mmCIF file of C-alpha atoms in Angstrom:
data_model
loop_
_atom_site.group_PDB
_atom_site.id
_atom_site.type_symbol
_atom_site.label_atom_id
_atom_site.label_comp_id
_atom_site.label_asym_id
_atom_site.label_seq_id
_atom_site.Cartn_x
_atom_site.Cartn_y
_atom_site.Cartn_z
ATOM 1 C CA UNK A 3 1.509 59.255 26.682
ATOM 2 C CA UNK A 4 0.223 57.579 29.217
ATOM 3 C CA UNK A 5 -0.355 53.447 28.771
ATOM 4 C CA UNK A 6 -3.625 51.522 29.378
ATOM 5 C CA UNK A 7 -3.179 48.549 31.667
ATOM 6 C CA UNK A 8 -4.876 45.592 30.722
ATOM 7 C CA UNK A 9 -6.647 45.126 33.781
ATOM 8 C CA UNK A 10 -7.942 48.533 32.687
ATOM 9 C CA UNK A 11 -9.457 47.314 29.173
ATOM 10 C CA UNK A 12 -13.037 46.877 28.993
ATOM 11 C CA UNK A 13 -14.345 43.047 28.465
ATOM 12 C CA UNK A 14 -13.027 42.063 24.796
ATOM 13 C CA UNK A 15 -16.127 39.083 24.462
ATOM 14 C CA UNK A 16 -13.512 36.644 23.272
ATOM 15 C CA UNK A 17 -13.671 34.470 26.362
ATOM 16 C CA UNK A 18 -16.273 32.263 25.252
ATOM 17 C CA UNK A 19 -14.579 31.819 21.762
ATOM 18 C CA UNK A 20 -11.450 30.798 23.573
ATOM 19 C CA UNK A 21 -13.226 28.585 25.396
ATOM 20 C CA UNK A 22 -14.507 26.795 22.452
ATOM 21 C CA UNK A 23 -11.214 27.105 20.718
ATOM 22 C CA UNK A 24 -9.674 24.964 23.207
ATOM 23 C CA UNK A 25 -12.243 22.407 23.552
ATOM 24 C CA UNK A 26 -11.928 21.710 20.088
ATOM 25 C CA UNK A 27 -8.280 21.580 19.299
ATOM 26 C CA UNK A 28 -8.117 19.429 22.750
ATOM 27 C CA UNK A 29 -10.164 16.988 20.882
ATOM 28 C CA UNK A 30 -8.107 17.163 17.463
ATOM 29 C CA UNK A 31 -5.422 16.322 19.758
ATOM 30 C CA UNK A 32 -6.530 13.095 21.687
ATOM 31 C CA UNK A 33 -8.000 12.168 18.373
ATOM 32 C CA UNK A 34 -4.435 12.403 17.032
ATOM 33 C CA UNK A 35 -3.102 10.946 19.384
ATOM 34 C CA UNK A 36 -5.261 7.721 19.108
ATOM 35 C CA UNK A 37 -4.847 7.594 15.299
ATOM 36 C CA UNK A 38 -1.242 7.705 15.410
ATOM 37 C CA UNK A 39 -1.095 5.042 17.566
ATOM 38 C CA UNK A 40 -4.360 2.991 16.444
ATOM 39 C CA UNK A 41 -2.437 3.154 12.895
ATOM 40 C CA UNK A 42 0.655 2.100 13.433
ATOM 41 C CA UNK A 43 -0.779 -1.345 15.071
ATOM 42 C CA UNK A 44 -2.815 -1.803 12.084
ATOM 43 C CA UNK A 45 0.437 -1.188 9.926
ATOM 44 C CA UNK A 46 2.570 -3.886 11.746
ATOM 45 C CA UNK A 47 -0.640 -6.185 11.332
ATOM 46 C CA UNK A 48 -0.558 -5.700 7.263
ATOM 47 C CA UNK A 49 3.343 -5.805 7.165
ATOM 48 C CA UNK A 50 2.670 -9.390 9.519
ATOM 49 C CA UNK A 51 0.103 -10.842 7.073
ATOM 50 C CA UNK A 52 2.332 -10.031 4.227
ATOM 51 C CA UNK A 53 4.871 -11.904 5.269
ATOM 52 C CA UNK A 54 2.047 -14.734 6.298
ATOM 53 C CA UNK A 55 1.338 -14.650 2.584
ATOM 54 C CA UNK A 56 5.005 -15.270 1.377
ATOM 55 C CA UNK A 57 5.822 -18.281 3.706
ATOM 56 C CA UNK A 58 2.165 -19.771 2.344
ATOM 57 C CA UNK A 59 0.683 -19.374 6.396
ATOM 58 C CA UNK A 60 -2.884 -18.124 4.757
ATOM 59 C CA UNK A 61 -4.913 -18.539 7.397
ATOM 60 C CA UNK A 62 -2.819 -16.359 9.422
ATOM 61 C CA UNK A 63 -2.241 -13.706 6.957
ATOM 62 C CA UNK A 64 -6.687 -13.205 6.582
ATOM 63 C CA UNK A 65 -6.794 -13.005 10.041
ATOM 64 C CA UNK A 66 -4.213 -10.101 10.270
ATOM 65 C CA UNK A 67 -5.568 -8.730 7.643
ATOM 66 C CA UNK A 68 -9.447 -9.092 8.704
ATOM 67 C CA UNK A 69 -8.271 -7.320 12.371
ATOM 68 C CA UNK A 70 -5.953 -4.263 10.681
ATOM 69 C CA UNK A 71 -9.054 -4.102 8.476
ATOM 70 C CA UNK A 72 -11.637 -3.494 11.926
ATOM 71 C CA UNK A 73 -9.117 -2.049 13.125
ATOM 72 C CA UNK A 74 -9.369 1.687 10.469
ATOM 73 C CA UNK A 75 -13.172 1.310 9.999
ATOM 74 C CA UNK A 76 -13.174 2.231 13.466
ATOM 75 C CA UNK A 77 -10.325 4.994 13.172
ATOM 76 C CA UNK A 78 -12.040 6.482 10.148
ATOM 77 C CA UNK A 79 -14.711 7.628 12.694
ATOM 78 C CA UNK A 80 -12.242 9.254 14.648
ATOM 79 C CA UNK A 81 -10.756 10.451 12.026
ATOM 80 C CA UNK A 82 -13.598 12.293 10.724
ATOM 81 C CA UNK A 83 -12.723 14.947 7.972
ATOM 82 C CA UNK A 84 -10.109 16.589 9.359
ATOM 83 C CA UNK A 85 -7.101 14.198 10.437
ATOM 84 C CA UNK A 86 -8.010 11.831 7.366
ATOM 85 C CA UNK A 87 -4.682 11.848 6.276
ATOM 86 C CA UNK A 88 -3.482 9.917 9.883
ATOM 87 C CA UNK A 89 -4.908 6.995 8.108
ATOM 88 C CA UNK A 90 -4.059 7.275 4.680
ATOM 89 C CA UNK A 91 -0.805 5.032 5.202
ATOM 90 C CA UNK A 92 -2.623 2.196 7.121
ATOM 91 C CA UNK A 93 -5.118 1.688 3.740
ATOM 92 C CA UNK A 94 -2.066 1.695 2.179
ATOM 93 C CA UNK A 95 -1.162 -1.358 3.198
ATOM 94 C CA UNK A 96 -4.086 -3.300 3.988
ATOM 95 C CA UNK A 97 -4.598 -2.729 0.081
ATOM 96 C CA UNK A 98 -1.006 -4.011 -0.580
ATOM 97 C CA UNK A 99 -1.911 -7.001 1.471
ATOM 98 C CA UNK A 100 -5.733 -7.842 0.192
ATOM 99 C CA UNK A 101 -3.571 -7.653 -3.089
ATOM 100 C CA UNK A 102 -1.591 -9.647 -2.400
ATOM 101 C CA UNK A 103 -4.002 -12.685 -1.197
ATOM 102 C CA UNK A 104 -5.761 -12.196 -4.471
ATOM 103 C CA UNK A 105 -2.744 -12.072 -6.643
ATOM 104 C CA UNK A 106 -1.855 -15.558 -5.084
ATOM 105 C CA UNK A 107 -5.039 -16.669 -5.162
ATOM 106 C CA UNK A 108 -5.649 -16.327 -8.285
ATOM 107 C CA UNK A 109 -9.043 -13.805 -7.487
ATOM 108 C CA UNK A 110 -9.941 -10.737 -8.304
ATOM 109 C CA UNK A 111 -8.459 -7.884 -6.480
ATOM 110 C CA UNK A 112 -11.124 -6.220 -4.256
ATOM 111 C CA UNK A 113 -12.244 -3.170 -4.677
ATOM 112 C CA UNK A 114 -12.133 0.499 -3.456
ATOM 113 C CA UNK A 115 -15.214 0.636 -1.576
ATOM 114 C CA UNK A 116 -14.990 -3.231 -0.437
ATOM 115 C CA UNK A 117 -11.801 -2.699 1.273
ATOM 116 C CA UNK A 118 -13.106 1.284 2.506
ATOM 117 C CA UNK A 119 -10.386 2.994 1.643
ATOM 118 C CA UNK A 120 -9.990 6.434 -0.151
ATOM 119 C CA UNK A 121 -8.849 6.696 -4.045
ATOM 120 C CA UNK A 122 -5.293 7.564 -3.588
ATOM 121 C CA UNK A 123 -4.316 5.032 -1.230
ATOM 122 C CA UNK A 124 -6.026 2.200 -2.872
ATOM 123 C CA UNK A 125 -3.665 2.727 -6.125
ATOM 124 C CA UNK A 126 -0.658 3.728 -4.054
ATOM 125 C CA UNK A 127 -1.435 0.487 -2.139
ATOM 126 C CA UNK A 128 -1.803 -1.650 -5.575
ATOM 127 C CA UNK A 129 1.840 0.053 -6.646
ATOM 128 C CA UNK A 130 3.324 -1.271 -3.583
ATOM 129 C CA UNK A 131 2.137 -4.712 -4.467
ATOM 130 C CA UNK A 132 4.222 -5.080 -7.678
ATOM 131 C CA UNK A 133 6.988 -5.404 -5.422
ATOM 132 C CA UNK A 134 5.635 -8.331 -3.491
ATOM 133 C CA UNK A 135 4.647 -10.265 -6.950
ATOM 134 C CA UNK A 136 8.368 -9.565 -8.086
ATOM 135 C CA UNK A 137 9.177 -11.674 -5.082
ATOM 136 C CA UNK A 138 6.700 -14.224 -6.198
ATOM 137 C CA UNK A 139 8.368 -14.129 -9.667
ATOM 138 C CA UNK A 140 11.634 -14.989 -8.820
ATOM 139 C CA UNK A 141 10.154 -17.682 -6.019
ATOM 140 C CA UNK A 142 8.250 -19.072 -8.870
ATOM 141 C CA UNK A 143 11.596 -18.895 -11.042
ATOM 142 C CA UNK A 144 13.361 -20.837 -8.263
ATOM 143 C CA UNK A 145 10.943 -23.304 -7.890
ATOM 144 C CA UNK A 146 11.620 -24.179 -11.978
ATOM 145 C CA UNK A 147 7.533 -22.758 -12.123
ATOM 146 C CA UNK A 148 8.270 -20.980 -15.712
ATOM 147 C CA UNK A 149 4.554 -20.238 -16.464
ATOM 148 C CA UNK A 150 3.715 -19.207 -13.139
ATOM 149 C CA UNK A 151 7.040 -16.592 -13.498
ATOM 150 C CA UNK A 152 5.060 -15.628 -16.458
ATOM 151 C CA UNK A 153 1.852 -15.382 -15.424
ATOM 152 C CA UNK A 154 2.850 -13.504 -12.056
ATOM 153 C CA UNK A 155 4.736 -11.166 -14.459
ATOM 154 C CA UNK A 156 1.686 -10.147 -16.559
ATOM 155 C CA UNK A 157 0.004 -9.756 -13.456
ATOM 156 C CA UNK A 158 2.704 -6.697 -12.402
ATOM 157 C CA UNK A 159 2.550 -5.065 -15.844
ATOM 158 C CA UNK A 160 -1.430 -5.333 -15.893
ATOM 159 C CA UNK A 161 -1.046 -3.203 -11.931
ATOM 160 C CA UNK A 162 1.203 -0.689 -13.572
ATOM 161 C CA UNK A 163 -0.328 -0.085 -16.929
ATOM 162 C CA UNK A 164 -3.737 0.275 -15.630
ATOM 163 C CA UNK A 165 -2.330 3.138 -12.423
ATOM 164 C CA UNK A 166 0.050 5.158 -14.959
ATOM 165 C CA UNK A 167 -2.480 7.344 -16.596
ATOM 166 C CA UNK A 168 -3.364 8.640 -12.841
ATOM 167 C CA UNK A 169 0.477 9.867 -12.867
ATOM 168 C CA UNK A 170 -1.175 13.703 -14.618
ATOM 169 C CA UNK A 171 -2.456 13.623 -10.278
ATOM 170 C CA UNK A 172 0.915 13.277 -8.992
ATOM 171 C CA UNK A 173 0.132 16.796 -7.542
ATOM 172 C CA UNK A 174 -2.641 15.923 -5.359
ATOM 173 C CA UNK A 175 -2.026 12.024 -4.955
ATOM 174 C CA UNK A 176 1.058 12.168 -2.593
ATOM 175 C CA UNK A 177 4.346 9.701 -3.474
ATOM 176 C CA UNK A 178 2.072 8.517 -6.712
ATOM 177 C CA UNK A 179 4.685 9.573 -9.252
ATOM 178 C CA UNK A 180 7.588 8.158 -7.466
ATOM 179 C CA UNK A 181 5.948 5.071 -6.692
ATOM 180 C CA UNK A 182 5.149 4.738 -10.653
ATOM 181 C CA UNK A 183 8.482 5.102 -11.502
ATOM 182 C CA UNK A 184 9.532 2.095 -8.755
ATOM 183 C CA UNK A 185 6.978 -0.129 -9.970
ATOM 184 C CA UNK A 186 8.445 0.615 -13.374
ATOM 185 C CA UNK A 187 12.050 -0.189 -12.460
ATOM 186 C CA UNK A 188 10.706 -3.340 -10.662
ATOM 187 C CA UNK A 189 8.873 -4.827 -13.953
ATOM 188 C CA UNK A 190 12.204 -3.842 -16.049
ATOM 189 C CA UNK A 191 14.361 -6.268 -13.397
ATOM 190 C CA UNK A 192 11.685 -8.726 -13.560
ATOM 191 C CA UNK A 193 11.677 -8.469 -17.741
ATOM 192 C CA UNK A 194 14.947 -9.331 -17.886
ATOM 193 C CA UNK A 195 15.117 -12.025 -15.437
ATOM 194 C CA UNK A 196 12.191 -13.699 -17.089
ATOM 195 C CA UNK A 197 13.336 -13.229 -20.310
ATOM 196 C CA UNK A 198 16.701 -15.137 -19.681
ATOM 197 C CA UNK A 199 14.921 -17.327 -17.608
ATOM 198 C CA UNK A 200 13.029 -18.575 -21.365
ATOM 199 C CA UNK A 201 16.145 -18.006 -23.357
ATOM 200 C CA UNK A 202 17.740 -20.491 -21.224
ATOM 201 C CA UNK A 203 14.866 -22.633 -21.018
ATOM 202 C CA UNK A 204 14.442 -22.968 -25.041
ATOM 203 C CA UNK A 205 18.295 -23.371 -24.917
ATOM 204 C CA UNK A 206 18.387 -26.443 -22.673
ATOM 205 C CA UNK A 207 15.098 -27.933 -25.048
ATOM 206 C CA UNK A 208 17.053 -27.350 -28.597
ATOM 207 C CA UNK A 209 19.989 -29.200 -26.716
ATOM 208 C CA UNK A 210 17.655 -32.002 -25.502
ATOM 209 C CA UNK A 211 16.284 -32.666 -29.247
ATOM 210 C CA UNK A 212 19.692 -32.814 -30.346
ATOM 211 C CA UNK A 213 20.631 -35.240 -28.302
ATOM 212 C CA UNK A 214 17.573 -37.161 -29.051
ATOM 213 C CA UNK A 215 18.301 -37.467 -32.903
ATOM 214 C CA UNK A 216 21.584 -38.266 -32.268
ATOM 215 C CA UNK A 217 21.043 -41.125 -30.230
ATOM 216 C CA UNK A 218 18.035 -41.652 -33.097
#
C-alpha cells in the first residue's frame, strides 16, 4: 500500500487555530507565572503582620496587611476566571490576619466582600484564626488575664460553631473539613486549659477566705 507523505497532504486549515492556541496558553502561562510569584509575596506579608499582631507592633501589622491586601486586588485581574485558584491561598491569609486585628481589637470581623475575597477562603481563612486566638488564650492565661482567657475563648467557639454547618461542602470547599476538625481539637486544648485555669483560680479564693476567718 503505498503511504502518503505529509508534505503530500492537502492544507488541513488548522494553522490559524494553532496559532491562536498558542497565543492563549502563552498568556495562561506568564499569567501563572506572575500569580505564583505575586502570591507568595503577599503570603509572607500576612504571615509578617501576624506575627506584628502577636508582639502588639499594630501599626506594622495594618500596613502589611493594607499592602498584601493591594497587592491580590491587583492579581485577581490577572487572575481572571481561569487561574482563580492561584490566589485562593493568599485570601486565605489576609482573612486570618484582618481576623486577627479584629479579634484583638475587640471589632467586628470584616466581611466577605470588604476584604474581596471568594466564599471558601474567607471561612477557611476564619478557621485558621482559631489557632492564633488559642495563642492569645494562653498569653492572656500567662499574663493572670482570666476574663480575657475567657472571653478570647468564646470568641474561638463562636468562629467554629458558626463555619461547621458549611462542613455538608467539604466536597467543593477544599481542606474545609480537615480544617473543622483542627479548629475543633484546638478549642478542646483550650477547654481544658481554661477550665483548670478557673478550678484553680476558685481554689486559691476558697483558700484565701479561709484564711481570712481564721485570722477573724
Amino acid at each position: 500500500m503505498k503511504r502518503i507523505s505529509i508534505k503530500a497532504m492537502p492544507e488541513l486549515g488548522i494553522r490559524g487555530s494553532l496559532e491562536a492556541i498558542d497565543a492563549d496558553l502563552k498568556d495562561v502561562q506568564e499569567r501563572r507565572e506572575q500569580l505564583i510569584k505575586g502570591t507568595r509575596d503577599a503570603v509572607m506579608l500576612c504571615s509578617k503582620s501576624i506575627i506584628a499582631l502577636h508582639r502588639g507592633e499594630m501599626e506594622a501589622a495594618k500596613k502589611d496587611m493594607e499592602g498584601a491586601k493591594a497587592m491580590l486586588d491587583e492579581f485577581r485581574a490577572s487572575a481572571q476566571e481561569d487561574l482563580k485558584k492561584y490566589v485562593s491561598v493568599a485570601e486565605q491569609e489576609l482573612v486570618e490576619a484582618y481576623a486577627l486585628k479584629s479579634v484583638m481589637e475587640g471589632s467586628a470581623i470584616p466581611s466577605m466582600d470588604e476584604l474581596k475575597v471568594s466564599g471558601p477562603a474567607y471561612l477557611t481563612g476564619l478557621l485558621d484564626c482559631v489557632g492564633e486566638i488559642k495563642r492569645l488564650v494562653y498569653d492572656s492565661m500567662r499574663a493572670g488575664k482570666g476574663r480575657s482567657a475567657e472571653s478570647l475563648f468564646a470568641v474561638m467557639e463562636e468562629i467554629y460553631g458558626a463555619i461547621y454547618p458549611f462542613a455538608v461542602y467539604d466536597n467543593v470547599v477544599a481542606g474545609l473539613r480537615k480544617k473543622l476538625d483542627v479548629a475543633r481539637m484546638l478549642i478542646e486544648d483550650v477547654r481544658a486549659a481554661v477550665t483548670e485555669e478557673s478550678r484553680r483560680k476558685a481554689l486559691i479564693e476558697s483558700v484565701g477566705r479561709l484564711e481570712d476567718g481564721m485570722k477573724g
